[in-house]
């Protein structure tokens, strides 16, 4: 691609749409609105500190977590952007107790439901460390025109029609998949467009980075502790000891490991006996992306996207990244427990 040949997100979406004879353009239209909402959030993230958008909201969300002003800002903007696009009949968010049904004539006819973590890595906002947005899109199960129900949201990750994330980092990137591989787009602020920067992202089968919050070590399952020791042992033939890298923002840790190779782990901990990460709007969309890049994503025993969800904010243990690394930690969990 020469320097003048720019493929914008919208061009890429439309080009890809023509590959799906059955596509009626509604998913393309929806993805276009995701891009627009991401640009709006990016604008606020990039000037955070200059406007009154940092710090606590003084409220807690359904998770019992203190909401940051940017959590609420991102949530509100994604909800209004997706409401205005008319392709989504209902939306579920980490920041809302239950789903929001868009009960207007146009949205009722929307074929999709949308799930999101509007701002991932909130603890990093006030200290200028990268954060993200994660989204997951399903075809509704209920009849078009009717009210959405929880059945539309409690679908296994394998049913996702699209998923992706936005990374507000040193540059702002949007990475998404519709099941035909993953591609990455970098926002060019000079033209306000997400431009194709990573045509195809494939994750190395092996990696030499492990990401985990070591502060929880004492309470990790025995299999995870043994795997961490394996990562830290000296064995030049297998490039060990690996490097430990942990940003505390799932999107950032996953994105680095996707490109360089590596494993991200969030096992059960004392404060999160079922795991911390939410199945529907963190683990499933990231698992879709990771698998499409040739990686693996499990709960330590089975594929994340095969799990049948039972509740909107359900949490699961999460191991995702280079295929051989995730397989290895599963072997340790099998032998030592986890
Ligand atoms: P969120 O900010 O949406 O609540 O997500 C934070 C998540 C995830 O981004 C990150 O990997 C993990 O929490 C970090 O948790 P610890 O601080 O417990 O390590
Ligand atoms: Mn999150
Ligand atoms: Mn969040």
GROMACS .gro file of C-alpha atoms and ligand atoms in nm:
model
  359
    1UNK     CA    1   0.000   0.000   0.000
    2UNK     CA    2   0.163   0.329  -0.102
    3UNK     CA    3   0.151   0.619   0.141
    4UNK     CA    4  -0.141   0.783  -0.047
    5UNK     CA    5  -0.350   0.466  -0.066
    6UNK     CA    6  -0.567   0.494   0.245
    7UNK     CA    7  -0.848   0.249   0.318
    8UNK     CA    8  -1.087   0.395   0.572
    9UNK     CA    9  -1.292   0.181   0.809
   10UNK     CA   10  -1.609   0.260   0.616
   11UNK     CA   11  -1.455   0.161   0.281
   12UNK     CA   12  -1.322  -0.161   0.435
   13UNK     CA   13  -1.660  -0.245   0.588
   14UNK     CA   14  -1.839  -0.186   0.256
   15UNK     CA   15  -1.573  -0.385   0.061
   16UNK     CA   16  -1.614  -0.672   0.306
   17UNK     CA   17  -1.991  -0.651   0.295
   18UNK     CA   18  -1.985  -0.736  -0.075
   19UNK     CA   19  -1.820  -1.068   0.024
   20UNK     CA   20  -2.137  -1.170   0.209
   21UNK     CA   21  -2.413  -1.213  -0.053
   22UNK     CA   22  -2.677  -1.227   0.220
   23UNK     CA   23  -2.552  -0.906   0.385
   24UNK     CA   24  -2.812  -0.632   0.364
   25UNK     CA   25  -2.572  -0.363   0.483
   26UNK     CA   26  -2.729  -0.328   0.825
   27UNK     CA   27  -2.427  -0.471   1.010
   28UNK     CA   28  -2.202  -0.244   0.803
   29UNK     CA   29  -2.420   0.052   0.902
   30UNK     CA   30  -2.397  -0.054   1.267
   31UNK     CA   31  -2.017  -0.089   1.257
   32UNK     CA   32  -1.996   0.258   1.101
   33UNK     CA   33  -2.178   0.399   1.406
   34UNK     CA   34  -1.942   0.215   1.641
   35UNK     CA   35  -1.654   0.392   1.467
   36UNK     CA   36  -1.825   0.729   1.504
   37UNK     CA   37  -1.891   0.676   1.877
   38UNK     CA   38  -1.527   0.570   1.922
   39UNK     CA   39  -1.408   0.898   1.766
   40UNK     CA   40  -1.625   1.096   2.009
   41UNK     CA   41  -1.492   0.906   2.312
   42UNK     CA   42  -1.137   0.941   2.175
   43UNK     CA   43  -1.181   1.318   2.158
   44UNK     CA   44  -1.267   1.332   2.530
   45UNK     CA   45  -1.002   1.077   2.632
   46UNK     CA   46  -0.737   1.280   2.452
   47UNK     CA   47  -0.820   1.602   2.632
   48UNK     CA   48  -0.898   1.441   2.969
   49UNK     CA   49  -0.735   1.660   3.230
   50UNK     CA   50  -0.816   1.973   3.035
   51UNK     CA   51  -1.189   1.932   3.081
   52UNK     CA   52  -1.388   1.816   3.378
   53UNK     CA   53  -1.390   1.453   3.262
   54UNK     CA   54  -1.143   1.295   3.506
   55UNK     CA   55  -1.202   1.155   3.848
   56UNK     CA   56  -1.492   0.987   4.021
   57UNK     CA   57  -1.856   1.033   3.930
   58UNK     CA   58  -1.944   0.987   4.296
   59UNK     CA   59  -2.169   0.694   4.199
   60UNK     CA   60  -2.125   0.317   4.178
   61UNK     CA   61  -2.238   0.089   3.897
   62UNK     CA   62  -2.422  -0.241   3.920
   63UNK     CA   63  -2.085  -0.409   3.980
   64UNK     CA   64  -2.042  -0.201   4.296
   65UNK     CA   65  -1.747  -0.028   4.131
   66UNK     CA   66  -1.689   0.346   4.164
   67UNK     CA   67  -1.784   0.500   3.831
   68UNK     CA   68  -1.538   0.739   3.672
   69UNK     CA   69  -1.678   1.037   3.483
   70UNK     CA   70  -1.534   0.889   3.162
   71UNK     CA   71  -1.711   0.555   3.227
   72UNK     CA   72  -2.045   0.737   3.230
   73UNK     CA   73  -1.952   0.969   2.941
   74UNK     CA   74  -1.848   0.673   2.721
   75UNK     CA   75  -2.157   0.477   2.822
   76UNK     CA   76  -2.396   0.762   2.740
   77UNK     CA   77  -2.235   0.834   2.403
   78UNK     CA   78  -2.231   0.474   2.286
   79UNK     CA   79  -2.595   0.432   2.388
   80UNK     CA   80  -2.706   0.743   2.198
   81UNK     CA   81  -2.491   0.664   1.891
   82UNK     CA   82  -2.632   0.311   1.870
   83UNK     CA   83  -2.986   0.431   1.935
   84UNK     CA   84  -2.957   0.675   1.645
   85UNK     CA   85  -2.830   0.409   1.401
   86UNK     CA   86  -3.156   0.214   1.409
   87UNK     CA   87  -2.993  -0.130   1.357
   88UNK     CA   88  -2.985  -0.219   1.729
   89UNK     CA   89  -3.306  -0.295   1.918
   90UNK     CA   90  -3.143  -0.321   2.261
   91UNK     CA   91  -2.810  -0.268   2.437
   92UNK     CA   92  -2.648  -0.409   2.753
   93UNK     CA   93  -2.356  -0.241   2.927
   94UNK     CA   94  -2.122  -0.303   3.217
   95UNK     CA   95  -2.251   0.029   3.353
   96UNK     CA   96  -2.621  -0.061   3.351
   97UNK     CA   97  -2.803  -0.311   3.574
   98UNK     CA   98  -3.016  -0.450   3.291
   99UNK     CA   99  -3.044  -0.400   2.916
  100UNK     CA  100  -3.197  -0.093   2.752
  101UNK     CA  101  -3.467  -0.161   2.490
  102UNK     CA  102  -3.496   0.114   2.226
  103UNK     CA  103  -3.875   0.129   2.213
  104UNK     CA  104  -3.919   0.347   1.906
  105UNK     CA  105  -4.067   0.245   1.570
  106UNK     CA  106  -3.729   0.233   1.389
  107UNK     CA  107  -3.514   0.060   1.653
  108UNK     CA  108  -3.780  -0.202   1.724
  109UNK     CA  109  -3.707  -0.329   1.373
  110UNK     CA  110  -3.334  -0.354   1.452
  111UNK     CA  111  -3.200  -0.705   1.397
  112UNK     CA  112  -2.911  -0.682   1.646
  113UNK     CA  113  -2.841  -0.652   2.015
  114UNK     CA  114  -2.522  -0.482   2.133
  115UNK     CA  115  -2.320  -0.550   2.449
  116UNK     CA  116  -2.033  -0.335   2.569
  117UNK     CA  117  -1.781  -0.241   2.825
  118UNK     CA  118  -1.783   0.128   2.735
  119UNK     CA  119  -1.459   0.203   2.914
  120UNK     CA  120  -1.225  -0.081   3.005
  121UNK     CA  121  -0.935  -0.021   3.243
  122UNK     CA  122  -1.104   0.268   3.424
  123UNK     CA  123  -0.843   0.260   3.702
  124UNK     CA  124  -0.596   0.389   3.441
  125UNK     CA  125  -0.795   0.695   3.329
  126UNK     CA  126  -0.662   0.948   3.582
  127UNK     CA  127  -0.300   0.842   3.537
  128UNK     CA  128  -0.289   0.866   3.158
  129UNK     CA  129  -0.239   0.496   3.093
  130UNK     CA  130  -0.417   0.342   2.793
  131UNK     CA  131  -0.781   0.233   2.823
  132UNK     CA  132  -1.031   0.077   2.586
  133UNK     CA  133  -1.387   0.000   2.480
  134UNK     CA  134  -1.504  -0.358   2.413
  135UNK     CA  135  -1.816  -0.451   2.212
  136UNK     CA  136  -2.004  -0.765   2.109
  137UNK     CA  137  -2.288  -0.792   1.856
  138UNK     CA  138  -2.551  -1.067   1.821
  139UNK     CA  139  -2.852  -1.120   1.594
  140UNK     CA  140  -3.159  -1.092   1.818
  141UNK     CA  141  -3.338  -1.423   1.893
  142UNK     CA  142  -3.679  -1.263   1.951
  143UNK     CA  143  -3.893  -1.160   1.653
  144UNK     CA  144  -3.807  -0.831   1.486
  145UNK     CA  145  -4.056  -0.568   1.602
  146UNK     CA  146  -4.114  -0.729   1.942
  147UNK     CA  147  -3.963  -0.621   2.271
  148UNK     CA  148  -3.613  -0.763   2.332
  149UNK     CA  149  -3.577  -1.014   2.615
  150UNK     CA  150  -3.284  -1.149   2.819
  151UNK     CA  151  -3.280  -1.444   2.575
  152UNK     CA  152  -3.139  -1.204   2.314
  153UNK     CA  153  -2.839  -1.137   2.540
  154UNK     CA  154  -2.767  -1.473   2.705
  155UNK     CA  155  -2.628  -1.628   2.387
  156UNK     CA  156  -2.300  -1.827   2.376
  157UNK     CA  157  -2.004  -1.633   2.236
  158UNK     CA  158  -2.000  -1.863   1.932
  159UNK     CA  159  -2.321  -1.687   1.820
  160UNK     CA  160  -2.155  -1.343   1.793
  161UNK     CA  161  -2.183  -1.187   1.446
  162UNK     CA  162  -1.917  -0.925   1.523
  163UNK     CA  163  -1.693  -0.814   1.809
  164UNK     CA  164  -1.406  -0.577   1.865
  165UNK     CA  165  -1.232  -0.324   2.078
  166UNK     CA  166  -1.109   0.035   2.064
  167UNK     CA  167  -0.771   0.104   2.224
  168UNK     CA  168  -0.717   0.466   2.332
  169UNK     CA  169  -0.338   0.440   2.351
  170UNK     CA  170  -0.034   0.616   2.200
  171UNK     CA  171  -0.255   0.604   1.891
  172UNK     CA  172  -0.623   0.514   1.890
  173UNK     CA  173  -0.702   0.183   1.720
  174UNK     CA  174  -1.018  -0.004   1.637
  175UNK     CA  175  -0.981  -0.382   1.595
  176UNK     CA  176  -1.284  -0.589   1.494
  177UNK     CA  177  -1.394  -0.917   1.341
  178UNK     CA  178  -1.707  -1.046   1.171
  179UNK     CA  179  -1.566  -1.398   1.170
  180UNK     CA  180  -1.347  -1.355   0.862
  181UNK     CA  181  -1.020  -1.280   1.044
  182UNK     CA  182  -0.934  -0.957   1.224
  183UNK     CA  183  -0.809  -0.623   1.097
  184UNK     CA  184  -0.684  -0.313   1.275
  185UNK     CA  185  -0.757   0.052   1.199
  186UNK     CA  186  -0.563   0.347   1.335
  187UNK     CA  187  -0.734   0.684   1.380
  188UNK     CA  188  -0.573   0.957   1.170
  189UNK     CA  189  -0.678   1.269   1.365
  190UNK     CA  190  -0.580   1.494   1.073
  191UNK     CA  191  -0.868   1.353   0.865
  192UNK     CA  192  -1.081   1.210   1.150
  193UNK     CA  193  -1.087   0.866   0.991
  194UNK     CA  194  -0.996   0.517   1.115
  195UNK     CA  195  -0.751   0.399   0.846
  196UNK     CA  196  -0.654   0.037   0.778
  197UNK     CA  197  -0.315  -0.013   0.945
  198UNK     CA  198  -0.310  -0.387   1.018
  199UNK     CA  199  -0.466  -0.567   0.719
  200UNK     CA  200  -0.458  -0.907   0.890
  201UNK     CA  201  -0.362  -0.971   1.253
  202UNK     CA  202  -0.239  -1.322   1.325
  203UNK     CA  203  -0.120  -1.409   1.675
  204UNK     CA  204   0.206  -1.608   1.713
  205UNK     CA  205   0.132  -1.963   1.839
  206UNK     CA  206   0.406  -1.918   2.099
  207UNK     CA  207   0.490  -1.610   2.300
  208UNK     CA  208   0.725  -1.501   2.574
  209UNK     CA  209   0.508  -1.260   2.771
  210UNK     CA  210   0.272  -1.350   3.054
  211UNK     CA  211   0.020  -1.102   3.195
  212UNK     CA  212  -0.137  -1.152   3.537
  213UNK     CA  213  -0.193  -0.945   3.853
  214UNK     CA  214   0.081  -1.105   4.066
  215UNK     CA  215  -0.059  -0.926   4.371
  216UNK     CA  216  -0.319  -1.204   4.390
  217UNK     CA  217  -0.052  -1.480   4.380
  218UNK     CA  218  -0.110  -1.628   4.727
  219UNK     CA  219  -0.472  -1.709   4.646
  220UNK     CA  220  -0.425  -1.833   4.289
  221UNK     CA  221  -0.517  -2.197   4.215
  222UNK     CA  222  -0.216  -2.435   4.246
  223UNK     CA  223  -0.208  -2.495   3.868
  224UNK     CA  224  -0.171  -2.123   3.799
  225UNK     CA  225   0.106  -2.089   4.058
  226UNK     CA  226   0.293  -2.382   3.900
  227UNK     CA  227   0.251  -2.230   3.552
  228UNK     CA  228   0.387  -1.896   3.676
  229UNK     CA  229   0.694  -2.079   3.814
  230UNK     CA  230   0.730  -2.249   3.472
  231UNK     CA  231   0.724  -1.902   3.306
  232UNK     CA  232   0.994  -1.780   3.548
  233UNK     CA  233   1.230  -2.083   3.523
  234UNK     CA  234   1.551  -2.047   3.321
  235UNK     CA  235   1.534  -2.250   2.999
  236UNK     CA  236   1.702  -2.075   2.705
  237UNK     CA  237   1.577  -2.342   2.464
  238UNK     CA  238   1.218  -2.226   2.523
  239UNK     CA  239   1.305  -1.857   2.573
  240UNK     CA  240   1.230  -1.876   2.945
  241UNK     CA  241   1.213  -1.690   3.177
  242UNK     CA  242   0.931  -1.506   2.999
  243UNK     CA  243   0.871  -1.134   3.057
  244UNK     CA  244   0.590  -1.027   3.288
  245UNK     CA  245   0.384  -0.741   3.145
  246UNK     CA  246   0.059  -0.620   3.309
  247UNK     CA  247  -0.109  -0.286   3.235
  248UNK     CA  248  -0.433  -0.347   3.425
  249UNK     CA  249  -0.643  -0.272   3.121
  250UNK     CA  250  -0.764  -0.586   2.945
  251UNK     CA  251  -0.775  -0.428   2.599
  252UNK     CA  252  -0.414  -0.303   2.626
  253UNK     CA  253  -0.275  -0.630   2.761
  254UNK     CA  254  -0.462  -0.837   2.504
  255UNK     CA  255  -0.363  -0.609   2.213
  256UNK     CA  256   0.009  -0.627   2.298
  257UNK     CA  257  -0.003  -1.006   2.345
  258UNK     CA  258  -0.203  -1.048   2.022
  259UNK     CA  259   0.064  -0.870   1.818
  260UNK     CA  260   0.375  -0.998   1.998
  261UNK     CA  261   0.255  -1.332   2.133
  262UNK     CA  262   0.176  -1.389   2.499
  263UNK     CA  263  -0.085  -1.503   2.749
  264UNK     CA  264  -0.329  -1.300   2.960
  265UNK     CA  265  -0.464  -1.464   3.275
  266UNK     CA  266  -0.730  -1.356   3.522
  267UNK     CA  267  -0.787  -1.663   3.746
  268UNK     CA  268  -1.023  -1.681   4.040
  269UNK     CA  269  -0.893  -1.475   4.334
  270UNK     CA  270  -1.000  -1.427   4.695
  271UNK     CA  271  -1.196  -1.111   4.607
  272UNK     CA  272  -1.325  -1.259   4.279
  273UNK     CA  273  -1.408  -1.627   4.354
  274UNK     CA  274  -1.567  -1.671   4.008
  275UNK     CA  275  -1.306  -1.457   3.831
  276UNK     CA  276  -1.327  -1.079   3.781
  277UNK     CA  277  -1.386  -1.040   3.409
  278UNK     CA  278  -1.740  -1.036   3.271
  279UNK     CA  279  -1.829  -1.312   3.025
  280UNK     CA  280  -2.069  -1.123   2.801
  281UNK     CA  281  -1.894  -0.794   2.729
  282UNK     CA  282  -1.528  -0.857   2.810
  283UNK     CA  283  -1.442  -1.227   2.769
  284UNK     CA  284  -1.665  -1.329   2.474
  285UNK     CA  285  -1.572  -1.040   2.242
  286UNK     CA  286  -1.201  -1.070   2.329
  287UNK     CA  287  -1.223  -1.449   2.282
  288UNK     CA  288  -1.377  -1.399   1.935
  289UNK     CA  289  -1.090  -1.168   1.837
  290UNK     CA  290  -0.823  -1.397   1.989
  291UNK     CA  291  -0.957  -1.711   1.817
  292UNK     CA  292  -0.989  -1.528   1.485
  293UNK     CA  293  -0.620  -1.436   1.523
  294UNK     CA  294  -0.535  -1.807   1.568
  295UNK     CA  295  -0.512  -1.794   1.948
  296UNK     CA  296  -0.711  -1.966   2.225
  297UNK     CA  297  -0.944  -1.834   2.498
  298UNK     CA  298  -1.075  -2.053   2.780
  299UNK     CA  299  -1.188  -2.047   3.143
  300UNK     CA  300  -0.899  -2.284   3.220
  301UNK     CA  301  -1.101  -2.586   3.112
  302UNK     CA  302  -1.327  -2.506   2.814
  303UNK     CA  303  -1.357  -2.249   2.537
  304UNK     CA  304  -1.503  -1.922   2.660
  305UNK     CA  305  -1.727  -1.891   2.353
  306UNK     CA  306  -1.885  -2.232   2.420
  307UNK     CA  307  -2.012  -2.127   2.766
  308UNK     CA  308  -2.391  -2.083   2.795
  309UNK     CA  309  -2.440  -1.752   2.982
  310UNK     CA  310  -2.678  -1.751   3.279
  311UNK     CA  311  -2.674  -1.381   3.373
  312UNK     CA  312  -2.584  -1.046   3.218
  313UNK     CA  313  -2.292  -0.958   3.447
  314UNK     CA  314  -2.166  -1.311   3.506
  315UNK     CA  315  -1.792  -1.338   3.577
  316UNK     CA  316  -1.558  -1.616   3.463
  317UNK     CA  317  -1.189  -1.705   3.498
  318UNK     CA  318  -1.013  -1.599   3.174
  319UNK     CA  319  -0.701  -1.730   2.997
  320UNK     CA  320  -0.641  -1.590   2.647
  321UNK     CA  321  -0.361  -1.547   2.396
  322UNK     CA  322  -0.108  -1.757   2.206
  323UNK     CA  323  -0.252  -2.102   2.150
  324UNK     CA  324   0.040  -2.305   2.286
  325UNK     CA  325   0.067  -2.090   2.600
  326UNK     CA  326  -0.303  -2.123   2.687
  327UNK     CA  327  -0.283  -2.498   2.624
  328UNK     CA  328   0.018  -2.515   2.857
  329UNK     CA  329  -0.153  -2.338   3.149
  330UNK     CA  330  -0.454  -2.569   3.101
  331UNK     CA  331  -0.218  -2.869   3.139
  332UNK     CA  332  -0.089  -2.728   3.470
  333UNK     CA  333  -0.446  -2.660   3.587
  334UNK     CA  334  -0.543  -3.017   3.496
  335UNK     CA  335  -0.252  -3.168   3.693
  336UNK     CA  336  -0.232  -2.928   3.991
  337UNK     CA  337  -0.589  -2.796   4.007
  338UNK     CA  338  -0.738  -2.465   3.919
  339LIG     P1  339  -1.315  -0.217   3.391
  339LIG     O1  340  -1.231  -0.095   3.403
  339LIG     O2  341  -1.404  -0.216   3.269
  339LIG     O3  342  -1.386  -0.251   3.518
  339LIG     O4  343  -1.217  -0.340   3.360
  339LIG     C1  344  -1.104  -0.357   3.436
  339LIG     C2  345  -1.060  -0.500   3.422
  339LIG     C3  346  -0.968  -0.522   3.302
  339LIG     O5  347  -0.958  -0.414   3.216
  339LIG     C4  348  -0.833  -0.549   3.364
  339LIG     O6  349  -0.767  -0.652   3.296
  339LIG     C5  350  -0.867  -0.591   3.505
  339LIG     O7  351  -0.990  -0.531   3.539
  339LIG     C6  352  -0.763  -0.545   3.602
  339LIG     O8  353  -0.805  -0.595   3.726
  339LIG     P2  354  -0.704  -0.583   3.852
  339LIG     O9  355  -0.685  -0.437   3.875
  339LIG    O10  356  -0.778  -0.654   3.962
  339LIG    O11  357  -0.577  -0.655   3.813
  340LIG    MN1  358  -1.350  -0.390   3.160
  341LIG    MN1  359  -1.552  -0.081   3.217
   0.00000   0.00000   0.00000
